[in-house]
Each structure stands twice: as structure tokens, then as C-alpha cells.
GROMACS .gro file of C-alpha atoms in nm:
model
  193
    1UNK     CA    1  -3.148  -2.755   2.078
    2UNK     CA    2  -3.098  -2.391   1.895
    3UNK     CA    3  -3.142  -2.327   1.571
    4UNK     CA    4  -2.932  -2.082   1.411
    5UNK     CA    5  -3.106  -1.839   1.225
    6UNK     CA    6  -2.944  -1.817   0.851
    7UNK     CA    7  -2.749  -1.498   0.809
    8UNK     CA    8  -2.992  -1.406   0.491
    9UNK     CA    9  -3.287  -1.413   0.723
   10UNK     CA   10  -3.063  -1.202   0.958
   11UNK     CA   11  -2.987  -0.938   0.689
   12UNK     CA   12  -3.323  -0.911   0.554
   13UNK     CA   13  -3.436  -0.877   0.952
   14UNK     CA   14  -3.200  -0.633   0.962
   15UNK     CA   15  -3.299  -0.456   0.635
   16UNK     CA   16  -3.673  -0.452   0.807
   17UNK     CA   17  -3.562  -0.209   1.098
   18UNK     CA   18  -3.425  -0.527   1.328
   19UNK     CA   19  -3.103  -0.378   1.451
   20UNK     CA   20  -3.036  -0.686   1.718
   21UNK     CA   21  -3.016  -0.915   1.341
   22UNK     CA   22  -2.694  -0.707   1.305
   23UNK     CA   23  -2.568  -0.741   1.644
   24UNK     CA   24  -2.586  -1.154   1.594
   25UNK     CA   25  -2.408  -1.135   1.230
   26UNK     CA   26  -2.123  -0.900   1.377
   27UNK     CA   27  -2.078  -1.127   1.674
   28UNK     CA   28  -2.103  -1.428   1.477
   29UNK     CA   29  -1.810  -1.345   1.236
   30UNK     CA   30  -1.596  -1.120   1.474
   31UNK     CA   31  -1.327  -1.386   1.491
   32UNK     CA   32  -1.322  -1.518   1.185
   33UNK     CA   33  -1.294  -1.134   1.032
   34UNK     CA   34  -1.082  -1.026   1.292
   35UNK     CA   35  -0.874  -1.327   1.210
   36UNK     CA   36  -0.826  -1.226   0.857
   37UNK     CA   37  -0.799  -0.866   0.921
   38UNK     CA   38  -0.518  -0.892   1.196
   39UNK     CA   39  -0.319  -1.166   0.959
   40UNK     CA   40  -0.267  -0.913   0.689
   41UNK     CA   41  -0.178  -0.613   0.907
   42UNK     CA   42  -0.015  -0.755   1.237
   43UNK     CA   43  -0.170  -0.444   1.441
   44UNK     CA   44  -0.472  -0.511   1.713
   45UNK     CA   45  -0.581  -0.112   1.653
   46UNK     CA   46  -0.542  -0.093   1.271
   47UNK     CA   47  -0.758  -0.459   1.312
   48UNK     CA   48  -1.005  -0.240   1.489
   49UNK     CA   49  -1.014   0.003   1.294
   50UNK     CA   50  -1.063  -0.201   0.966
   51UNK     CA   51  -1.319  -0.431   1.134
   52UNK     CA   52  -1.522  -0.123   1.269
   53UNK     CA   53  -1.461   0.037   0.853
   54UNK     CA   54  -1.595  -0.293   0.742
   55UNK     CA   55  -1.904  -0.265   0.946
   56UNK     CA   56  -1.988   0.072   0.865
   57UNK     CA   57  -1.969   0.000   0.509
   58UNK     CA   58  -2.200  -0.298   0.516
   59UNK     CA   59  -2.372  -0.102   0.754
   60UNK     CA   60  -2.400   0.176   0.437
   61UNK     CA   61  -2.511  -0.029   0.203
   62UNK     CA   62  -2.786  -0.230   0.364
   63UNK     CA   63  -2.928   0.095   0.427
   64UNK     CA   64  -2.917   0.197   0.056
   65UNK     CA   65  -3.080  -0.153  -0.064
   66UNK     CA   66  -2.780  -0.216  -0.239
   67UNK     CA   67  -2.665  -0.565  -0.085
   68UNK     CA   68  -2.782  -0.833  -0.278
   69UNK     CA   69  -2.839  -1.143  -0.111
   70UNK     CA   70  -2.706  -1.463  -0.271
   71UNK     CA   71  -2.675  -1.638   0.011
   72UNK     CA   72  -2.301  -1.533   0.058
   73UNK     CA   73  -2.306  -1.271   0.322
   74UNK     CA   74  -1.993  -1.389   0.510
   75UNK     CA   75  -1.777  -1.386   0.156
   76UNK     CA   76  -1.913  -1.052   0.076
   77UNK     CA   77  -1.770  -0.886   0.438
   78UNK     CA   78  -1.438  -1.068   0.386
   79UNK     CA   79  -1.440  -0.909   0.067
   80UNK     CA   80  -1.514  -0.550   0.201
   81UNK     CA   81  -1.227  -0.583   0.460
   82UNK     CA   82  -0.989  -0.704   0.210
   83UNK     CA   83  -1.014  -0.378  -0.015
   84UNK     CA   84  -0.979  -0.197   0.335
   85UNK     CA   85  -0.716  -0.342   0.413
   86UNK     CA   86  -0.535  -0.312   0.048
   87UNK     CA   87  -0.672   0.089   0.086
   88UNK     CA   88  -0.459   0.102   0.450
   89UNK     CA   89  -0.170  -0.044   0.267
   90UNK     CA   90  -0.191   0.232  -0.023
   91UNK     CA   91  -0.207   0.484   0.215
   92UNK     CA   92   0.081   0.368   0.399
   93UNK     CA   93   0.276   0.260   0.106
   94UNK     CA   94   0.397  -0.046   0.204
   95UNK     CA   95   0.240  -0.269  -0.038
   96UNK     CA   96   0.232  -0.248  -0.463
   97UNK     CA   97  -0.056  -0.174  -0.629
   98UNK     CA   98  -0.233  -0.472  -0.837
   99UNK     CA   99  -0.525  -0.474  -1.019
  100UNK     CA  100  -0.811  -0.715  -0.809
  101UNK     CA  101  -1.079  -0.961  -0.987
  102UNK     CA  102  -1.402  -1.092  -0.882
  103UNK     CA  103  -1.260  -1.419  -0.743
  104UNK     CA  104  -1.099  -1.313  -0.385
  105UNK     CA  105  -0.724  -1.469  -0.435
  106UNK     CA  106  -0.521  -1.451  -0.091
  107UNK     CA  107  -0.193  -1.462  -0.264
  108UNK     CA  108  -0.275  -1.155  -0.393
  109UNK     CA  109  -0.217  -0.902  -0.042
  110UNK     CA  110   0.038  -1.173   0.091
  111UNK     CA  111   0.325  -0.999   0.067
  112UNK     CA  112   0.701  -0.994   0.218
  113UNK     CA  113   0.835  -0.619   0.320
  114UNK     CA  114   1.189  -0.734   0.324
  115UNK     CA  115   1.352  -0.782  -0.019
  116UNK     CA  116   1.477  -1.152  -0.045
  117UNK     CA  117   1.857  -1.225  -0.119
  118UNK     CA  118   1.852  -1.195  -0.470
  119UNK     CA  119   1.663  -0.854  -0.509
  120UNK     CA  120   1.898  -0.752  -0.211
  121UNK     CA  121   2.195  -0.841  -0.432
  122UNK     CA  122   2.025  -0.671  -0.755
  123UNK     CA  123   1.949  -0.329  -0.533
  124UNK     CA  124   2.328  -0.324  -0.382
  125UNK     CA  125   2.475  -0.352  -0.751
  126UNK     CA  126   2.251  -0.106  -0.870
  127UNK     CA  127   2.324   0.153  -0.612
  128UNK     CA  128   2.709   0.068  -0.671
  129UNK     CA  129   2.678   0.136  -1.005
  130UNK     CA  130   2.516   0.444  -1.006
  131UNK     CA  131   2.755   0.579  -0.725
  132UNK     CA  132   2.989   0.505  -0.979
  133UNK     CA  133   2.809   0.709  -1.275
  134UNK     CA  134   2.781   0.977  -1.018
  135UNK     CA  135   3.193   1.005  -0.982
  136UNK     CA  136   3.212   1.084  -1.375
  137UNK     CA  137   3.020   1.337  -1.315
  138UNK     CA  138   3.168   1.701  -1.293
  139UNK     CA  139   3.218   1.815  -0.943
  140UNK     CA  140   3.008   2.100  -0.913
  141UNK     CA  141   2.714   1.864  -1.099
  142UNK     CA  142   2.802   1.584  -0.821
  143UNK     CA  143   2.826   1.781  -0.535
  144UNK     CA  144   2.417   1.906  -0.621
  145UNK     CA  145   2.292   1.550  -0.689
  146UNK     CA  146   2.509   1.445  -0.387
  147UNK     CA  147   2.290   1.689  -0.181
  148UNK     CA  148   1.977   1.665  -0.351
  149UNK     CA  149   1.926   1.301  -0.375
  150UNK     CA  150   2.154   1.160  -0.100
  151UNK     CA  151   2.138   1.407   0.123
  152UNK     CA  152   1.706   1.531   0.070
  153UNK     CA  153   1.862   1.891   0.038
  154UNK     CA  154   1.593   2.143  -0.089
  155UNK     CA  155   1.782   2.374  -0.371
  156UNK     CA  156   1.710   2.638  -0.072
  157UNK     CA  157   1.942   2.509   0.092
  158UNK     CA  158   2.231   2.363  -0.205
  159UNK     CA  159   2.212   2.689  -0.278
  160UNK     CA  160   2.297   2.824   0.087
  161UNK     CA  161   2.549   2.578   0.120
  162UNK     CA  162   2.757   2.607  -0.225
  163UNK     CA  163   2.722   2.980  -0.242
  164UNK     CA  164   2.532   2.969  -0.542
  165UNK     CA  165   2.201   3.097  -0.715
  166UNK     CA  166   1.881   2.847  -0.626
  167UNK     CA  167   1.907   2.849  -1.012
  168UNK     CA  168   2.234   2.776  -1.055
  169UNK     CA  169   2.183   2.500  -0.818
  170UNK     CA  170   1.901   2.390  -1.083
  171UNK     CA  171   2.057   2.401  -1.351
  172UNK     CA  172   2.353   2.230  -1.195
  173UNK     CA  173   2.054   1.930  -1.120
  174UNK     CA  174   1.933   1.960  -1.423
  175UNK     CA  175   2.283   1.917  -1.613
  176UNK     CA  176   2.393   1.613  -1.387
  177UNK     CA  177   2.087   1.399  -1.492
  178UNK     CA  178   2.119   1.482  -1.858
  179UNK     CA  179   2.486   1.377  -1.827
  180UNK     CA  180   2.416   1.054  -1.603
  181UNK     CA  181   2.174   0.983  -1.886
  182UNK     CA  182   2.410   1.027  -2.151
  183UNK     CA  183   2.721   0.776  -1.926
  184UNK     CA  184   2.450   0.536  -1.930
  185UNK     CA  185   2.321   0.530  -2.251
  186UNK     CA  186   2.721   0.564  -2.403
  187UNK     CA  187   2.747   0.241  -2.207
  188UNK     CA  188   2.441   0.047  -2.225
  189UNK     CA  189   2.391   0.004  -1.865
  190UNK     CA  190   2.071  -0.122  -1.700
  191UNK     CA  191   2.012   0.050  -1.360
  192UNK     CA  192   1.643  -0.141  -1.291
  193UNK     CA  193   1.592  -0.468  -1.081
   0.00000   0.00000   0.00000
């Protein structure tokens, strides 16, 4: 019968120039992280990637002395490849910021992409409504906005295509928020979900 060696003993081995200590931790939690990682971000290479970012990082600071052992080494890489995988959703935009705390909460990067029936609801009203406050607006402010916001024009190109100055254009932009401002404040409206 084997004993397993604890991973503290492992790290510190590992700290004292044992590099096979952190061959047995990786291969000793590469499911269980891989698990996590590949739950959260339902991609085998991003999981790779993460999993290989995670290592690196513990890795990092093992080196520097900076990994304090309390017996929780397991807890602390789960932790590391969390905030990796929060930083991949940052960079990729597809998840909101929220501000972390010490204790690891899973509900916290557990997240739906697809907005549920009411918010749908909420976001079609809201785009009715301001397609509406758009139509009050005076053609040659509309037909700017239209482009602009609607269409991703540049004012390079509203300006090519309405035969005006790029600051005409501008100030055409500029007028047709003011006014959109001004319909919805004259009518107390509430464009926000």
C-alpha cells in the first residue's frame, strides 16, 4: 500500500529544487481543474490555455517565496484559475464585471449569455420606444443618427453619403441627441432595463 505524499510536502519539495513534486501536484489535480476550468468556458483550447496560465502563475510564485502554505494548496489553484478565467471573460466581454471577496462563491462567474424572457421583453420595448423618439426627430438629425448608430457609419462616410461637411454631419449628431434628450425628459420616459 502507497502513501500519498501531502501536497504541502510536495510544494515545499518543490520549493527545494524538486521539479518531479510539481509534476505529481499538476497530475494529481488536472481533472479536477480542468473540470472547473472547462465548466465555465465550454472550450477544450481556452481550458488549455487557462490550465497551462494557472500553472505558470503558481509556477511564478513558488519561485518568488510568495505561496504561503496553509495547508490549502488545491483551493488556492482553483482560485488562480477562477480570476483567469473571469480575466478571459473581460477580455472577451461576455461576462459583467463584479467585485470578488476572499470566500470563492461559484454563483458569482455562473452566468446565462442569453437574456431571459422578461429582460427580452424590457430590451424590445426599449428599442421600440426609442425608434419612436428617433421619428420626432428632424429629418436631416434622423437620417445621421440613423447612420451613425444603426447603421456603424463613420461621419467620413454620413458625410459622403448626405453631401454634407464631416462637421455638419457632427453637428447634425450632436443636435439629434440634445433633442432626443429633451423628447425624453418633456415626457418622463425611462429608456434603461
Amino acid at each position: 500500500m502507497k502513501l500519498q505524499i501531502e501536497d504541502s510536502e510536495l510544494v515545499r519539495d518543490y520549493i527545494n529544487g524538486n521539479e518531479s513534486a510539481l509534476e505529481i501536484l499538476i497530475n494529481r489535480h488536472n481533472q479536477r481543474i480542468t473540470s472547473f476550468i472547462y465548466s465555465k468556458v465550454l472550450d477544450r483550447d481556452i481550458t488549455e490555455d487557462i490550465f497551462q496560465d494557472t500553472f505558470i502563475k503558481v509556477i511564478k510564485t513558488l519561485k518568488k517565496g510568495k505561496y504561503s502554505e496553509e495547508g490549502k494548496f488545491l483551493p488556492w489553484v482553483m482560485r488562480i484559475s477562477h480570476n483567469l478565467i473571469i480575466d478571459h471573460f473581460r477580455r472577451n466581454k461576455r461576462m459583467p464585471m463584479f467585485e470578488g471577496s476572499d470566500d470563492f462563491n461559484i454563483f458569482s462567474v455562473i452566468g446565462d449569455d442569453k437574456l431571459n424572457a422578461e429582460k427580452q421583453l424590457i430590451k424590445n420595448q426599449i428599442d421600440t420606444d426609442l425608434r419612436q423618439l428617433v421619428e420626432e426627430l428632424p429629418d436631416d438629425q434622423k437620417e445621421v443618427l440613423l447612420m451613425r448608430i444603426y447603421k456603424d457609419m463613420s461621419f467620413k462616410e454620413i458625410s459622403e453619403n448626405t453631401g454634407v461637411s464631416i462637421n455638419t454631419a457632427l453637428g447634425r449628431m450632436r443636435y439629434a441627441l440634445i433633442n432626443l434628450r429633451k423628447i425624453i425628459d418633456k415626457n418622463n420616459i425611462v429608456l434603461t432595463n
